[in-house]
Amino acid sequence: MSGAENGGLNYGENRLYNNPFDTDTESELVEGSEYGSSDDPDEFQPDDIQENLHNGVEGNNAGVAENNAGVAENNAGVAENNAGVAENMDYDDGVPHEMEFEPVIPGAQMTRDQAILILAAYSLRHHMTSVAMQDLLSFLKLLQPGALPSTKFLFDKELDKIENSRYIFCCLKCGARVPDGSTHCVVDECRHEFNKKESLCKGNFCIYIPIVQQLKDFFENHEYTTFPKNDKKETDYLSHVCNSDYYLKQLREGKISQDDFTLIFNVDGVPLFSASKASMTPIQCALLEVKNTRSHVFMCGMWFRAEKPNIDVLLEPFVDKCCTLSETGVQWTNSLGVQVVTKVHPFVCTSDAVARPVLRNCQQFNGYFGCDWCLQRGRYVPKEGGNVMCYPYQTDVVRRVKEGYEQDALRAVREGNLVNGVKGPSLLSLLPTFDIVESFVPDYMHSVLLGVIQFLVNLWLDSKSGGKAYHIDHDDLAKVNRRLLKIKAPSGIARAPRSLEERKHWKATEWRNFLLYYSIPVLTGVLPRPHIQHLFLLSNSINLLLQDKIPRDSLVNIDLALCKFVIGMEDLYGEENCTFNVHQLTHLVGSVRNYGPISNVSAFMFESNNGRLKKMVSGTHHIPSQIAGKFILWRNLPVMAKKCQIQQARITVLNLYEHLLTTKRKVRISVHINDGSVALGRPKTRDLDAGELLALDTLFGVIDVRIHKVDFYKKVLFDGIVYQSSSYCAGYKRDNSVVLTNNGTYGRITEMVVVEVCICGNELCECDPQPECIVFLKELTVRSSRLFTDRQVGITKSRFPATVTETNRTIAFRLSDVHRKCVLMRIVPSLYAAPIIKTEEGD
């Protein structure tokens, strides 16, 4: 079912019309199916994308003569192409006979439009520059004159593009916006003469890409699935934004409806070159109701310059269009030809602690009232010969509210001074359904991963901490590194563990893995017990807040645990280390109540897209135009695919197009089982041993299960996740054999079998049993550990991580009964198993 068929509520998945370079989290792509994976999501990111639009006015004018000369040549080939149509209409290798097929050249297997689509996908896949693309077109011209555009200019004209981006210029003197058509700055005190060419050269402008057209394109041409909406009723669990408190409040008050969508957006600076201060500041957004929304990130605007952006100039067109989207919506046509109007509301902004005050027009975290959510007054504390702003834990702190912010902003303008840290009004206050206080969230990627845990590790390893209880010396560091490097993480974890000596190069995902899985086991026996228990409070709390279903009644205890962690920072590390990132932990649970699990509103998807945008730069001139043009082409590729009917193309053409959209390797030997699993590779056959037969009897609840057929496999794919036997994993850096089942049993996969089992009990059995995949585990029993409990905050037991013991007991489970894969860590004398969190955050 296409996204257009159901009015924007419940849709199927189709990889061909989804975002190009969409990535899954596992490592195989089964031919003829939609399964895929990789140990490292970096493998899926395009290294670069062809240079496309806005490559400079001078270059375009210089190519006019050659481009016009190519027009006649292209037209000259039309007759010859059409002459071969009849010859190529009769075929039977994948194209329906009723489809109109005009080959690009006689005997070709694709149409001209499909050939142009393949060329565009090829340029995206292989990050071609303008020169490389021109050379390729010139080569194709020599092979078959007139079949395809002979110049890049003509090729670009063939591409379907969404509405062009537009430039918004600023005054070089005062920074104010220069309206279209003006020759001077409109500020009376300035009136500086405006020179468009000079502004372009100095990068004194921002680019706006219309969000309305991008949304229209998404609704009409992309396949997507939305989260269910529960008709204004609270549920016992928080699982996504649609059952969160703030979302339900807006529904009850009638500010949004069941058919509406909401936006999460991000504004953050991204350095492009190591040898330059120049950076880009894009406005990016995504739809909160859409599953796998990280594959559908929109870019609405961008500023590129060495200086900080004029935030009002950058935000003005975005705010204006968002107000229109919230009031009148976007009109689009579904697959039935019915006109649909969908309202889209700006809802949440996720940014780091540096960008957030700029967007809110407030004081930064190093000011006295630097917190975005409360009125706690920070204080300067001496540290290492200077002073740092600290936020020690306080009770009964007054929370900020929207009305109070607006009053403070007006008073600040009237008095010309800061009022409770507010400098003045923000353009974002004009957005309907957007709360200037609550709609900003403490992004855990920046505040916890790149903030608190990174700060703690640096504190432990800092030579200035020598003599303190928590200091990790050279010998202990070597021990921790040995433990880290011995860990064989499953493929669901993006990056394998690295030494702490390389921590300066760690990505946010590596800090997440360290906090959630590795930190407690590898630091046990190195840090003092009170410090380990203190760290456990943070690790356990973040684990719980990342679960796909968070019980509402657990939030009170999680908030208590985080507050106890903040108090412990002052007790164990001193008041001078109670940083603003630590203070943000006291507001994390409030964000979860408003918007669901912290992964829903994290900046991971925007940071990942920033990486794509950086790779779109292939030269040092017209950088914003390069990025905008390539982004437009990247977003528009599925539109072109649908228009040229790529799904009805010959199978060879379709396979090539699919190949160009992904770097996932295909597994050609696979067996699809009725239970939804996919067995990979060639099977082996042997008799089940006594322990395995007993485990099957227990699983099916009968004695002497009748086995019709049994095949053993080393690798099986289920629900997009790869499972492997322990014997297979022994020779690899990844271990996909340790699992946690739905009933809380830990185990290590010894065998995976596809069996046909009969349990009818009839001696003259004539049943036709269907094959299903059964997993045999060696059970890992859980040992209680006081280290991982804290009754004061309601933690009586924890599986983050669990201390386990190996056994020889064989148990059998269906793959559908497996809850999570786990990281198994052997830290002598203990063995730990930590279930991995399943999120859509990416790398």
PDB file of N, CA, C and O in Angstrom, residues 770-824:
ATOM      1  N   GLN A 770       4.660 -27.482   8.747  1.00  0.00           N
ATOM      2  CA  GLN A 770       5.360 -26.388   8.120  1.00  0.00           C
ATOM      3  C   GLN A 770       6.702 -26.166   8.815  1.00  0.00           C
ATOM      4  O   GLN A 770       6.815 -26.322  10.035  1.00  0.00           O
ATOM      5  N   PRO A 771       7.724 -25.805   8.057  1.00  0.00           N
ATOM      6  CA  PRO A 771       9.037 -25.586   8.682  1.00  0.00           C
ATOM      7  C   PRO A 771       9.035 -24.339   9.558  1.00  0.00           C
ATOM      8  O   PRO A 771       8.369 -23.351   9.250  1.00  0.00           O
ATOM      9  N   GLU A 772       9.762 -24.390  10.643  1.00  0.00           N
ATOM     10  CA  GLU A 772       9.978 -23.221  11.491  1.00  0.00           C
ATOM     11  C   GLU A 772      11.386 -23.269  12.041  1.00  0.00           C
ATOM     12  O   GLU A 772      12.018 -24.319  12.103  1.00  0.00           O
ATOM     13  N   CYS A 773      11.872 -22.098  12.426  1.00  0.00           N
ATOM     14  CA  CYS A 773      13.247 -21.980  12.895  1.00  0.00           C
ATOM     15  C   CYS A 773      13.286 -22.069  14.415  1.00  0.00           C
ATOM     16  O   CYS A 773      12.588 -21.323  15.115  1.00  0.00           O
ATOM     17  N   ILE A 774      14.095 -22.989  14.917  1.00  0.00           N
ATOM     18  CA  ILE A 774      14.264 -23.198  16.352  1.00  0.00           C
ATOM     19  C   ILE A 774      15.721 -22.904  16.718  1.00  0.00           C
ATOM     20  O   ILE A 774      16.649 -23.284  16.003  1.00  0.00           O
ATOM     21  N   VAL A 775      15.901 -22.224  17.859  1.00  0.00           N
ATOM     22  CA  VAL A 775      17.234 -21.867  18.340  1.00  0.00           C
ATOM     23  C   VAL A 775      17.546 -22.680  19.588  1.00  0.00           C
ATOM     24  O   VAL A 775      16.734 -22.738  20.523  1.00  0.00           O
ATOM     25  N   PHE A 776      18.695 -23.347  19.599  1.00  0.00           N
ATOM     26  CA  PHE A 776      19.164 -24.059  20.786  1.00  0.00           C
ATOM     27  C   PHE A 776      20.185 -23.181  21.509  1.00  0.00           C
ATOM     28  O   PHE A 776      21.140 -22.680  20.912  1.00  0.00           O
ATOM     29  N   LEU A 777      19.956 -22.997  22.813  1.00  0.00           N
ATOM     30  CA  LEU A 777      20.816 -22.140  23.626  1.00  0.00           C
ATOM     31  C   LEU A 777      21.467 -22.943  24.736  1.00  0.00           C
ATOM     32  O   LEU A 777      20.878 -23.897  25.267  1.00  0.00           O
ATOM     33  N   LYS A 778      22.679 -22.548  25.099  1.00  0.00           N
ATOM     34  CA  LYS A 778      23.266 -22.960  26.366  1.00  0.00           C
ATOM     35  C   LYS A 778      22.945 -21.853  27.369  1.00  0.00           C
ATOM     36  O   LYS A 778      23.364 -20.702  27.210  1.00  0.00           O
ATOM     37  N   GLU A 779      22.170 -22.200  28.376  1.00  0.00           N
ATOM     38  CA  GLU A 779      21.648 -21.183  29.291  1.00  0.00           C
ATOM     39  C   GLU A 779      22.766 -20.513  30.085  1.00  0.00           C
ATOM     40  O   GLU A 779      23.748 -21.156  30.493  1.00  0.00           O
ATOM     41  N   LEU A 780      22.601 -19.194  30.278  1.00  0.00           N
ATOM     42  CA  LEU A 780      23.468 -18.413  31.163  1.00  0.00           C
ATOM     43  C   LEU A 780      22.617 -17.991  32.352  1.00  0.00           C
ATOM     44  O   LEU A 780      21.672 -17.210  32.204  1.00  0.00           O
ATOM     45  N   THR A 781      22.896 -18.528  33.521  1.00  0.00           N
ATOM     46  CA  THR A 781      22.092 -18.203  34.700  1.00  0.00           C
ATOM     47  C   THR A 781      22.551 -16.887  35.311  1.00  0.00           C
ATOM     48  O   THR A 781      23.744 -16.584  35.331  1.00  0.00           O
ATOM     49  N   VAL A 782      21.591 -16.124  35.812  1.00  0.00           N
ATOM     50  CA  VAL A 782      21.871 -14.802  36.365  1.00  0.00           C
ATOM     51  C   VAL A 782      22.183 -14.920  37.853  1.00  0.00           C
ATOM     52  O   VAL A 782      21.447 -15.568  38.605  1.00  0.00           O
ATOM     53  N   ARG A 783      23.277 -14.305  38.263  1.00  0.00           N
ATOM     54  CA  ARG A 783      23.643 -14.242  39.673  1.00  0.00           C
ATOM     55  C   ARG A 783      23.269 -12.870  40.217  1.00  0.00           C
ATOM     56  O   ARG A 783      23.429 -11.859  39.545  1.00  0.00           O
ATOM     57  N   SER A 784      22.775 -12.829  41.436  1.00  0.00           N
ATOM     58  CA  SER A 784      22.449 -11.549  42.056  1.00  0.00           C
ATOM     59  C   SER A 784      23.729 -10.804  42.410  1.00  0.00           C
ATOM     60  O   SER A 784      24.749 -11.407  42.734  1.00  0.00           O
ATOM     61  N   SER A 785      23.655  -9.483  42.318  1.00  0.00           N
ATOM     62  CA  SER A 785      24.824  -8.667  42.640  1.00  0.00           C
ATOM     63  C   SER A 785      24.359  -7.394  43.335  1.00  0.00           C
ATOM     64  O   SER A 785      23.541  -6.637  42.799  1.00  0.00           O
ATOM     65  N   ARG A 786      24.874  -7.180  44.546  1.00  0.00           N
ATOM     66  CA  ARG A 786      24.502  -5.965  45.267  1.00  0.00           C
ATOM     67  C   ARG A 786      25.052  -4.709  44.609  1.00  0.00           C
ATOM     68  O   ARG A 786      24.571  -3.613  44.834  1.00  0.00           O
ATOM     69  N   LEU A 787      26.075  -4.905  43.783  1.00  0.00           N
ATOM     70  CA  LEU A 787      26.662  -3.752  43.112  1.00  0.00           C
ATOM     71  C   LEU A 787      25.642  -3.072  42.215  1.00  0.00           C
ATOM     72  O   LEU A 787      25.655  -1.858  42.043  1.00  0.00           O
ATOM     73  N   PHE A 788      24.720  -3.859  41.641  1.00  0.00           N
ATOM     74  CA  PHE A 788      23.769  -3.326  40.679  1.00  0.00           C
ATOM     75  C   PHE A 788      22.376  -3.186  41.276  1.00  0.00           C
ATOM     76  O   PHE A 788      21.368  -3.464  40.635  1.00  0.00           O
ATOM     77  N   THR A 789      22.308  -2.779  42.500  1.00  0.00           N
ATOM     78  CA  THR A 789      21.023  -2.495  43.151  1.00  0.00           C
ATOM     79  C   THR A 789      21.137  -1.192  43.937  1.00  0.00           C
ATOM     80  O   THR A 789      22.224  -0.805  44.370  1.00  0.00           O
ATOM     81  N   ASP A 790      19.991  -0.526  44.076  1.00  0.00           N
ATOM     82  CA  ASP A 790      19.929   0.687  44.895  1.00  0.00           C
ATOM     83  C   ASP A 790      18.476   0.854  45.329  1.00  0.00           C
ATOM     84  O   ASP A 790      17.664   1.454  44.620  1.00  0.00           O
ATOM     85  N   ARG A 791      18.139   0.296  46.475  1.00  0.00           N
ATOM     86  CA  ARG A 791      16.754   0.309  46.931  1.00  0.00           C
ATOM     87  C   ARG A 791      16.254   1.718  47.221  1.00  0.00           C
ATOM     88  O   ARG A 791      15.046   1.974  47.196  1.00  0.00           O
ATOM     89  N   GLN A 792      17.164   2.625  47.488  1.00  0.00           N
ATOM     90  CA  GLN A 792      16.762   3.996  47.802  1.00  0.00           C
ATOM     91  C   GLN A 792      16.040   4.648  46.623  1.00  0.00           C
ATOM     92  O   GLN A 792      15.172   5.487  46.808  1.00  0.00           O
ATOM     93  N   VAL A 793      16.408   4.254  45.399  1.00  0.00           N
ATOM     94  CA  VAL A 793      15.748   4.816  44.213  1.00  0.00           C
ATOM     95  C   VAL A 793      14.978   3.738  43.460  1.00  0.00           C
ATOM     96  O   VAL A 793      14.671   3.877  42.275  1.00  0.00           O
ATOM     97  N   GLY A 794      14.647   2.646  44.145  1.00  0.00           N
ATOM     98  CA  GLY A 794      13.771   1.629  43.579  1.00  0.00           C
ATOM     99  C   GLY A 794      14.436   0.650  42.638  1.00  0.00           C
ATOM    100  O   GLY A 794      13.743  -0.052  41.897  1.00  0.00           O
ATOM    101  N   ILE A 795      15.782   0.551  42.639  1.00  0.00           N
ATOM    102  CA  ILE A 795      16.467  -0.406  41.767  1.00  0.00           C
ATOM    103  C   ILE A 795      16.774  -1.647  42.595  1.00  0.00           C
ATOM    104  O   ILE A 795      17.756  -1.693  43.333  1.00  0.00           O
ATOM    105  N   THR A 796      15.895  -2.651  42.511  1.00  0.00           N
ATOM    106  CA  THR A 796      16.099  -3.881  43.265  1.00  0.00           C
ATOM    107  C   THR A 796      16.859  -4.917  42.455  1.00  0.00           C
ATOM    108  O   THR A 796      17.493  -5.809  43.003  1.00  0.00           O
ATOM    109  N   LYS A 797      16.781  -4.828  41.145  1.00  0.00           N
ATOM    110  CA  LYS A 797      17.577  -5.688  40.272  1.00  0.00           C
ATOM    111  C   LYS A 797      17.746  -4.972  38.941  1.00  0.00           C
ATOM    112  O   LYS A 797      16.928  -4.161  38.538  1.00  0.00           O
ATOM    113  N   SER A 798      18.839  -5.297  38.265  1.00  0.00           N
ATOM    114  CA  SER A 798      19.117  -4.635  36.997  1.00  0.00           C
ATOM    115  C   SER A 798      19.732  -5.621  36.026  1.00  0.00           C
ATOM    116  O   SER A 798      20.490  -6.509  36.426  1.00  0.00           O
ATOM    117  N   ARG A 799      19.393  -5.489  34.771  1.00  0.00           N
ATOM    118  CA  ARG A 799      20.040  -6.299  33.732  1.00  0.00           C
ATOM    119  C   ARG A 799      20.931  -5.420  32.872  1.00  0.00           C
ATOM    120  O   ARG A 799      21.160  -5.729  31.714  1.00  0.00           O
ATOM    121  N   PHE A 800      21.401  -4.323  33.410  1.00  0.00           N
ATOM    122  CA  PHE A 800      22.291  -3.412  32.672  1.00  0.00           C
ATOM    123  C   PHE A 800      23.609  -3.213  33.413  1.00  0.00           C
ATOM    124  O   PHE A 800      23.845  -2.168  33.995  1.00  0.00           O
ATOM    125  N   PRO A 801      24.533  -4.102  33.428  1.00  0.00           N
ATOM    126  CA  PRO A 801      24.479  -5.446  32.841  1.00  0.00           C
ATOM    127  C   PRO A 801      24.071  -6.480  33.886  1.00  0.00           C
ATOM    128  O   PRO A 801      23.966  -6.181  35.065  1.00  0.00           O
ATOM    129  N   ALA A 802      23.887  -7.734  33.432  1.00  0.00           N
ATOM    130  CA  ALA A 802      23.603  -8.846  34.339  1.00  0.00           C
ATOM    131  C   ALA A 802      24.878  -9.662  34.530  1.00  0.00           C
ATOM    132  O   ALA A 802      25.643  -9.863  33.592  1.00  0.00           O
ATOM    133  N   THR A 803      25.109 -10.116  35.760  1.00  0.00           N
ATOM    134  CA  THR A 803      26.217 -11.028  36.042  1.00  0.00           C
ATOM    135  C   THR A 803      25.711 -12.448  35.827  1.00  0.00           C
ATOM    136  O   THR A 803      24.727 -12.859  36.446  1.00  0.00           O
ATOM    137  N   VAL A 804      26.350 -13.190  34.927  1.00  0.00           N
ATOM    138  CA  VAL A 804      25.832 -14.507  34.539  1.00  0.00           C
ATOM    139  C   VAL A 804      26.901 -15.577  34.735  1.00  0.00           C
ATOM    140  O   VAL A 804      28.094 -15.283  34.873  1.00  0.00           O
ATOM    141  N   THR A 805      26.426 -16.832  34.732  1.00  0.00           N
ATOM    142  CA  THR A 805      27.303 -17.990  34.841  1.00  0.00           C
ATOM    143  C   THR A 805      26.951 -18.974  33.736  1.00  0.00           C
ATOM    144  O   THR A 805      25.765 -19.238  33.479  1.00  0.00           O
ATOM    145  N   GLU A 806      27.953 -19.547  33.074  1.00  0.00           N
ATOM    146  CA  GLU A 806      27.721 -20.504  31.998  1.00  0.00           C
ATOM    147  C   GLU A 806      27.266 -21.847  32.560  1.00  0.00           C
ATOM    148  O   GLU A 806      27.722 -22.276  33.621  1.00  0.00           O
ATOM    149  N   THR A 807      26.342 -22.514  31.823  1.00  0.00           N
ATOM    150  CA  THR A 807      25.869 -23.846  32.198  1.00  0.00           C
ATOM    151  C   THR A 807      25.903 -24.746  30.965  1.00  0.00           C
ATOM    152  O   THR A 807      26.124 -24.282  29.844  1.00  0.00           O
ATOM    153  N   ASN A 808      25.646 -26.022  31.165  1.00  0.00           N
ATOM    154  CA  ASN A 808      25.576 -26.977  30.053  1.00  0.00           C
ATOM    155  C   ASN A 808      24.134 -27.330  29.703  1.00  0.00           C
ATOM    156  O   ASN A 808      23.897 -28.235  28.908  1.00  0.00           O
ATOM    157  N   ARG A 809      23.186 -26.624  30.289  1.00  0.00           N
ATOM    158  CA  ARG A 809      21.780 -26.924  30.029  1.00  0.00           C
ATOM    159  C   ARG A 809      21.373 -26.386  28.667  1.00  0.00           C
ATOM    160  O   ARG A 809      21.552 -25.203  28.378  1.00  0.00           O
ATOM    161  N   THR A 810      20.791 -27.255  27.823  1.00  0.00           N
ATOM    162  CA  THR A 810      20.327 -26.855  26.497  1.00  0.00           C
ATOM    163  C   THR A 810      18.838 -26.547  26.557  1.00  0.00           C
ATOM    164  O   THR A 810      18.044 -27.350  27.077  1.00  0.00           O
ATOM    165  N   ILE A 811      18.466 -25.402  26.070  1.00  0.00           N
ATOM    166  CA  ILE A 811      17.054 -25.020  25.989  1.00  0.00           C
ATOM    167  C   ILE A 811      16.751 -24.587  24.565  1.00  0.00           C
ATOM    168  O   ILE A 811      17.636 -24.174  23.818  1.00  0.00           O
ATOM    169  N   ALA A 812      15.498 -24.721  24.172  1.00  0.00           N
ATOM    170  CA  ALA A 812      15.077 -24.397  22.808  1.00  0.00           C
ATOM    171  C   ALA A 812      14.074 -23.254  22.829  1.00  0.00           C
ATOM    172  O   ALA A 812      13.208 -23.179  23.708  1.00  0.00           O
ATOM    173  N   PHE A 813      14.212 -22.336  21.845  1.00  0.00           N
ATOM    174  CA  PHE A 813      13.301 -21.211  21.711  1.00  0.00           C
ATOM    175  C   PHE A 813      13.019 -20.986  20.237  1.00  0.00           C
ATOM    176  O   PHE A 813      13.821 -21.315  19.367  1.00  0.00           O
ATOM    177  N   ARG A 814      11.881 -20.373  19.976  1.00  0.00           N
ATOM    178  CA  ARG A 814      11.624 -19.858  18.639  1.00  0.00           C
ATOM    179  C   ARG A 814      12.300 -18.495  18.515  1.00  0.00           C
ATOM    180  O   ARG A 814      12.458 -17.781  19.510  1.00  0.00           O
ATOM    181  N   LEU A 815      12.673 -18.133  17.305  1.00  0.00           N
ATOM    182  CA  LEU A 815      13.325 -16.832  17.121  1.00  0.00           C
ATOM    183  C   LEU A 815      12.405 -15.688  17.523  1.00  0.00           C
ATOM    184  O   LEU A 815      12.867 -14.638  17.960  1.00  0.00           O
ATOM    185  N   SER A 816      11.111 -15.881  17.377  1.00  0.00           N
ATOM    186  CA  SER A 816      10.166 -14.822  17.766  1.00  0.00           C
ATOM    187  C   SER A 816      10.154 -14.606  19.274  1.00  0.00           C
ATOM    188  O   SER A 816       9.652 -13.582  19.754  1.00  0.00           O
ATOM    189  N   ASP A 817      10.705 -15.577  20.036  1.00  0.00           N
ATOM    190  CA  ASP A 817      10.771 -15.448  21.497  1.00  0.00           C
ATOM    191  C   ASP A 817      12.051 -14.768  21.966  1.00  0.00           C
ATOM    192  O   ASP A 817      12.237 -14.571  23.162  1.00  0.00           O
ATOM    193  N   VAL A 818      12.958 -14.431  21.031  1.00  0.00           N
ATOM    194  CA  VAL A 818      14.190 -13.737  21.408  1.00  0.00           C
ATOM    195  C   VAL A 818      13.894 -12.248  21.536  1.00  0.00           C
ATOM    196  O   VAL A 818      13.355 -11.624  20.628  1.00  0.00           O
ATOM    197  N   HIS A 819      14.252 -11.689  22.671  1.00  0.00           N
ATOM    198  CA  HIS A 819      13.956 -10.275  22.947  1.00  0.00           C
ATOM    199  C   HIS A 819      15.064  -9.358  22.429  1.00  0.00           C
ATOM    200  O   HIS A 819      14.803  -8.402  21.714  1.00  0.00           O
ATOM    201  N   ARG A 820      16.288  -9.627  22.783  1.00  0.00           N
ATOM    202  CA  ARG A 820      17.412  -8.779  22.388  1.00  0.00           C
ATOM    203  C   ARG A 820      18.681  -9.611  22.224  1.00  0.00           C
ATOM    204  O   ARG A 820      18.843 -10.646  22.872  1.00  0.00           O
ATOM    205  N   LYS A 821      19.578  -9.147  21.391  1.00  0.00           N
ATOM    206  CA  LYS A 821      20.944  -9.660  21.422  1.00  0.00           C
ATOM    207  C   LYS A 821      21.688  -8.983  22.570  1.00  0.00           C
ATOM    208  O   LYS A 821      21.282  -7.909  23.041  1.00  0.00           O
ATOM    209  N   CYS A 822      22.773  -9.600  23.002  1.00  0.00           N
ATOM    210  CA  CYS A 822      23.502  -9.090  24.162  1.00  0.00           C
ATOM    211  C   CYS A 822      24.990  -8.984  23.858  1.00  0.00           C
ATOM    212  O   CYS A 822      25.523  -9.670  22.984  1.00  0.00           O
ATOM    213  N   VAL A 823      25.648  -8.122  24.632  1.00  0.00           N
ATOM    214  CA  VAL A 823      27.107  -8.063  24.650  1.00  0.00           C
ATOM    215  C   VAL A 823      27.577  -8.952  25.792  1.00  0.00           C
ATOM    216  O   VAL A 823      27.146  -8.780  26.935  1.00  0.00           O
ATOM    217  N   LEU A 824      28.442  -9.919  25.480  1.00  0.00           N
ATOM    218  CA  LEU A 824      28.990 -10.793  26.508  1.00  0.00           C
ATOM    219  C   LEU A 824      30.410 -10.345  26.827  1.00  0.00           C
ATOM    220  O   LEU A 824      31.243 -10.235  25.920  1.00  0.00           O
TER     221      LEU A 824
END
